[in-house]
Amino acid sequence: MLLAIDCGNTNTVFAVWDGERIICTMRTSTHHARTADAYFTWFSTLLRHYGIEPDITEVIISSTVPRVVYNLRVFSDRFFGVRPMVVGKPECRLPQPPRVDAGTLIGPDRLVNAAGAHDRHGGNLIVVDFGTATTFDVVDGDGAYVGGSIAPGVNLSLEALHMAAAALPHVDITLPEKVVGTNTIACMQSGIFWGYVGLVREICDRIKAEREQPMKVIATGGLAPLLQQGERLFDALEEDLTMHGLIVIHKFNQGSSVTS
C-alpha cells in the first residue's frame, strides 16, 4: 500500500491508497518539531481506531515546509523500512516538467495539484487552491505547470485584519445575507467573502485573457465549496486533488497510470 503525505503550512494530511481507492485520510497540525516517533504514535493510534491494518510498502511526500521533511523521512524509514519519494527532489520525476523561469523554486503542492488536475480534467486549466495562501496555478495542454499567481489566504487575511485593527473581532467566513452589513461582524464577513469572490473571478478572467483560450477552473481546499455558493466561480470542485496528484506522480515514477 502507498502512504501519501501532504505537508502544508497549517496542516499535514496522511492518506492510505490500496491501489484502487483511498481507504483512509487523517489530518494533523504541521509542526516542525514533531518527531518520527510522535508521527507514528498518532498515525498508528488512528489506524487502530478505524480498524485498519495497512501494509505500507511505499511512501510519497509533498511538503511546503522543508524542516518537516527530515522527520517524515525518518518516520518512513524507521517504521516501514521505506525510502520515501519526495516531490521536488531530482529522483522524483513529474509527468511533465514545469516550464517557468530558470532557477525558480515551485511549491511542491502546486506541482502535485497540476498533475492531479490534468489527470482528471485534461489540460488548459486554472487550479485554485484555498490554503494558507490562495494560489492560482496554470496547467498547459500537455499537463505542464507554467506559472500562476499567489494571494493571501482567506483566514490569513481575517487574522491580519483582526491584528491590525484592535476594534475588529475574530470572525468566521460565511455566505453573508446582504452585501451591506449593518453591524461590524456582518460588514467584515461581507468584505472578506465578496472580496475573495471578486479576487478569484478577476484573476481567473485575466489569466484566460492572457492565455487567449478557454480554460476550466478547478478548485480545491476547504473554502472552495463555500465560495462556490456565492457565485459559480469553478467548473469543478476537487476535495482530494492533492492526494490524487501524489498518487499520479507516484504511479508515473513506477511506470504505470492512475484512473479515477
Coordinates of C-alpha atoms in Angstrom, one line a residue:
M1 CA 0.0 0.0 0.0
L2 CA 1.0 3.6 -0.6
L3 CA 1.1 6.2 2.1
A4 CA 0.7 9.7 0.6
I5 CA 1.7 12.7 2.8
D6 CA 0.8 16.3 2.0
C7 CA 2.5 18.7 4.5
G8 CA 1.2 22.2 4.2
N9 CA 2.0 25.3 6.3
T10 CA -1.0 24.7 8.5
N11 CA -2.0 21.1 8.3
T12 CA -0.4 17.8 7.3
V13 CA -2.6 15.1 5.7
F14 CA -1.9 11.4 5.5
A15 CA -3.8 9.1 3.1
V16 CA -3.5 5.4 2.5
W17 CA -4.0 4.2 -1.0
D18 CA -4.7 0.4 -1.5
G19 CA -4.1 0.5 -5.3
E20 CA -7.8 1.2 -6.1
R21 CA -9.0 3.8 -3.7
I22 CA -8.0 5.9 -0.7
I23 CA -9.1 3.8 2.3
C24 CA -8.5 6.5 5.0
T25 CA -7.4 10.1 5.4
M26 CA -6.0 11.6 8.6
R27 CA -5.1 15.2 9.4
T28 CA -2.8 16.8 12.0
S29 CA -1.3 20.2 12.6
T30 CA 2.0 20.9 10.9
H31 CA 4.8 21.3 13.5
H32 CA 8.5 21.2 12.5
A33 CA 9.5 19.8 15.9
R34 CA 7.2 16.8 15.7
T35 CA 9.5 13.7 15.8
A36 CA 9.2 10.5 13.8
D37 CA 8.1 8.6 17.0
A38 CA 5.3 11.2 17.6
Y39 CA 4.1 10.8 14.0
F40 CA 4.0 7.0 14.3
T41 CA 2.2 7.1 17.7
W42 CA -0.5 9.4 16.2
F43 CA -0.7 7.5 12.9
S44 CA -1.0 4.0 14.4
T45 CA -3.5 5.1 17.1
L46 CA -5.9 6.5 14.5
L47 CA -5.4 3.4 12.3
R48 CA -6.4 1.2 15.2
H49 CA -9.4 3.5 15.8
Y50 CA -10.6 2.9 12.2
G51 CA -9.8 -0.8 12.4
I52 CA -7.3 -0.6 9.5
E53 CA -4.1 -2.6 9.3
P54 CA -2.4 -1.4 6.2
D55 CA 0.8 -2.9 4.9
I56 CA 2.7 0.3 3.9
T57 CA 5.3 -0.6 1.2
E58 CA 5.7 2.8 -0.5
V59 CA 5.6 6.5 0.7
I60 CA 5.4 9.7 -1.2
I61 CA 5.7 13.2 0.4
S62 CA 4.9 16.7 -0.7
S63 CA 5.9 19.4 1.7
T64 CA 5.9 23.2 1.6
V65 CA 7.7 23.2 5.0
P66 CA 11.3 21.9 4.3
R67 CA 12.1 21.5 8.0
V68 CA 9.4 18.8 8.4
V69 CA 10.7 16.6 5.6
Y70 CA 13.6 15.1 7.7
N71 CA 11.3 13.7 10.4
L72 CA 8.9 12.4 7.8
R73 CA 11.8 10.6 6.1
V74 CA 12.8 9.1 9.4
F75 CA 9.2 8.1 10.1
S76 CA 9.0 6.3 6.8
D77 CA 12.4 4.6 7.1
R78 CA 12.1 3.6 10.8
F79 CA 8.6 2.2 10.9
F80 CA 8.0 1.0 7.3
G81 CA 11.5 0.3 6.1
V82 CA 10.8 2.5 3.0
R83 CA 12.8 5.3 1.5
P84 CA 10.1 7.9 0.7
M85 CA 9.8 9.7 -2.7
V86 CA 9.8 13.5 -2.1
V87 CA 8.2 15.7 -4.7
G88 CA 10.6 18.4 -5.9
K89 CA 13.7 16.2 -5.5
P90 CA 15.6 15.1 -8.6
E91 CA 14.8 11.5 -8.2
C92 CA 11.0 12.2 -8.2
R93 CA 10.0 12.7 -11.9
L94 CA 6.9 14.6 -12.9
P95 CA 4.6 13.6 -15.8
Q96 CA 5.6 16.9 -17.4
P97 CA 8.4 19.1 -16.2
P98 CA 7.3 22.7 -15.3
R99 CA 8.0 25.5 -17.7
V100 CA 9.0 28.5 -15.6
D101 CA 12.0 30.8 -15.3
A102 CA 15.2 29.0 -14.7
G103 CA 16.1 28.7 -11.0
T104 CA 12.5 29.2 -9.8
L105 CA 11.5 27.2 -6.8
I106 CA 8.0 26.0 -7.2
G107 CA 5.9 24.8 -4.2
P108 CA 5.6 21.0 -4.4
D109 CA 1.9 21.3 -3.6
R110 CA 1.4 23.3 -6.8
L111 CA 3.2 20.7 -8.9
V112 CA 1.1 18.0 -7.3
N113 CA -2.1 19.8 -7.9
A114 CA -1.2 20.3 -11.6
A115 CA -0.6 16.6 -12.0
G116 CA -3.8 15.6 -10.3
A117 CA -5.9 18.2 -12.1
H118 CA -4.5 17.2 -15.5
D119 CA -5.1 13.5 -14.9
R120 CA -8.8 14.2 -14.1
H121 CA -9.6 17.2 -16.4
G122 CA -7.1 17.3 -19.2
G123 CA -5.1 20.5 -20.0
N124 CA -5.7 24.2 -20.2
L125 CA -6.7 24.6 -16.5
I126 CA -6.6 27.1 -13.7
V127 CA -6.2 25.3 -10.4
V128 CA -7.3 27.5 -7.4
D129 CA -6.2 26.1 -4.0
F130 CA -7.6 27.8 -0.9
G131 CA -4.9 27.1 1.7
T132 CA -2.8 29.3 3.9
A133 CA -2.2 31.2 0.7
T134 CA -4.7 31.3 -2.2
T135 CA -2.8 30.0 -5.2
F136 CA -3.7 30.1 -8.9
D137 CA -1.8 27.5 -11.0
V138 CA -1.9 27.4 -14.8
V139 CA -1.7 23.9 -16.3
D140 CA -0.9 23.8 -20.0
G141 CA -2.5 21.5 -22.6
D142 CA 0.1 18.8 -22.0
G143 CA -0.1 18.9 -18.2
A144 CA 2.9 21.1 -17.5
Y145 CA 2.8 23.7 -14.8
V146 CA 3.5 27.0 -16.4
G147 CA 3.1 29.6 -13.6
G148 CA 0.4 31.3 -11.8
S149 CA -0.4 33.8 -9.0
I150 CA -0.3 33.9 -5.2
A151 CA -2.6 35.9 -3.0
P152 CA -3.1 35.8 0.8
G153 CA -5.3 33.1 2.1
V154 CA -8.8 33.9 3.4
N155 CA -8.0 33.0 7.0
L156 CA -4.7 34.8 6.9
S157 CA -6.5 38.0 5.7
L158 CA -9.0 37.7 8.5
E159 CA -6.2 37.3 11.1
A160 CA -4.3 40.3 9.7
L161 CA -7.4 42.4 9.8
H162 CA -8.0 41.5 13.4
M163 CA -4.4 42.0 14.4
A164 CA -4.0 45.4 12.7
A165 CA -7.3 46.8 13.9
A166 CA -7.8 46.3 17.6
A167 CA -11.6 47.1 17.4
L168 CA -12.3 44.4 14.8
P169 CA -13.1 40.9 16.2
H170 CA -12.3 37.5 15.0
V171 CA -15.0 36.3 12.6
D172 CA -15.7 33.1 10.6
I173 CA -16.2 33.4 6.9
T174 CA -19.7 32.6 5.8
L175 CA -22.1 33.5 2.9
P176 CA -23.5 36.9 4.0
E177 CA -27.2 37.6 3.8
K178 CA -26.5 41.0 2.3
V179 CA -23.6 42.9 0.8
V180 CA -24.3 45.9 3.0
G181 CA -23.7 44.8 6.6
T182 CA -25.5 46.6 9.4
N183 CA -23.0 45.6 12.2
T184 CA -19.3 45.1 12.4
I185 CA -19.3 41.3 12.0
A186 CA -21.7 41.4 9.0
C187 CA -19.5 44.1 7.4
M188 CA -16.3 42.0 7.8
Q189 CA -18.0 38.9 6.6
S190 CA -19.3 40.7 3.5
G191 CA -16.0 42.3 2.7
I192 CA -14.0 39.1 3.0
F193 CA -16.5 36.8 1.2
W194 CA -17.3 39.1 -1.7
G195 CA -13.8 40.4 -1.8
Y196 CA -12.5 36.9 -2.4
V197 CA -15.2 36.1 -4.9
G198 CA -14.1 39.2 -6.8
L199 CA -10.4 38.3 -6.5
V200 CA -10.9 34.8 -7.8
R201 CA -13.1 35.9 -10.7
E202 CA -10.7 38.8 -11.7
I203 CA -7.5 36.8 -11.6
C204 CA -9.1 33.8 -13.5
D205 CA -10.5 36.2 -16.1
R206 CA -7.2 37.9 -16.6
I207 CA -5.4 34.5 -16.9
K208 CA -7.9 33.4 -19.6
A209 CA -7.5 36.7 -21.5
E210 CA -3.7 36.5 -21.3
R211 CA -3.7 32.9 -22.5
E212 CA -6.3 33.7 -25.2
Q213 CA -8.1 30.4 -24.9
P214 CA -10.9 28.7 -23.0
M215 CA -9.8 27.3 -19.6
K216 CA -11.5 25.2 -17.0
V217 CA -11.2 26.5 -13.4
I218 CA -10.7 23.7 -10.8
A219 CA -10.9 24.5 -7.1
T220 CA -9.6 22.6 -4.1
G221 CA -9.2 23.5 -0.4
G222 CA -11.6 23.8 2.4
L223 CA -13.2 27.1 1.5
A224 CA -13.8 26.3 -2.2
P225 CA -17.4 24.9 -1.6
L226 CA -18.3 27.9 0.4
L227 CA -17.2 30.4 -2.2
Q228 CA -19.0 28.4 -4.9
Q229 CA -22.3 29.1 -3.0
G230 CA -22.0 32.9 -3.7
E231 CA -21.2 32.7 -7.4
R232 CA -20.4 29.9 -9.9
L233 CA -16.7 30.5 -9.9
F234 CA -15.5 27.0 -10.6
D235 CA -16.1 24.3 -13.2
A236 CA -15.3 21.6 -10.7
L237 CA -14.5 21.1 -7.0
E238 CA -11.9 18.5 -6.1
E239 CA -11.7 17.8 -2.4
D240 CA -8.9 15.3 -2.7
L241 CA -6.9 16.9 -5.6
T242 CA -3.6 17.0 -3.8
M243 CA -3.8 13.4 -2.7
H244 CA -4.8 12.3 -6.2
G245 CA -1.9 14.2 -7.6
L246 CA 0.5 12.5 -5.3
I247 CA -0.8 9.1 -6.4
V248 CA -0.5 10.1 -10.1
I249 CA 3.1 11.2 -9.6
H250 CA 4.0 8.0 -7.6
K251 CA 2.4 5.8 -10.3
F252 CA 4.2 7.7 -13.0
N253 CA 7.5 7.0 -11.3
Q254 CA 6.6 3.3 -11.2
G255 CA 5.8 3.3 -14.9
S256 CA 2.0 2.9 -14.5
S257 CA -1.0 5.1 -14.6
V258 CA -4.0 6.0 -12.4
T259 CA -7.6 6.1 -13.3
S260 CA -10.3 7.7 -11.2

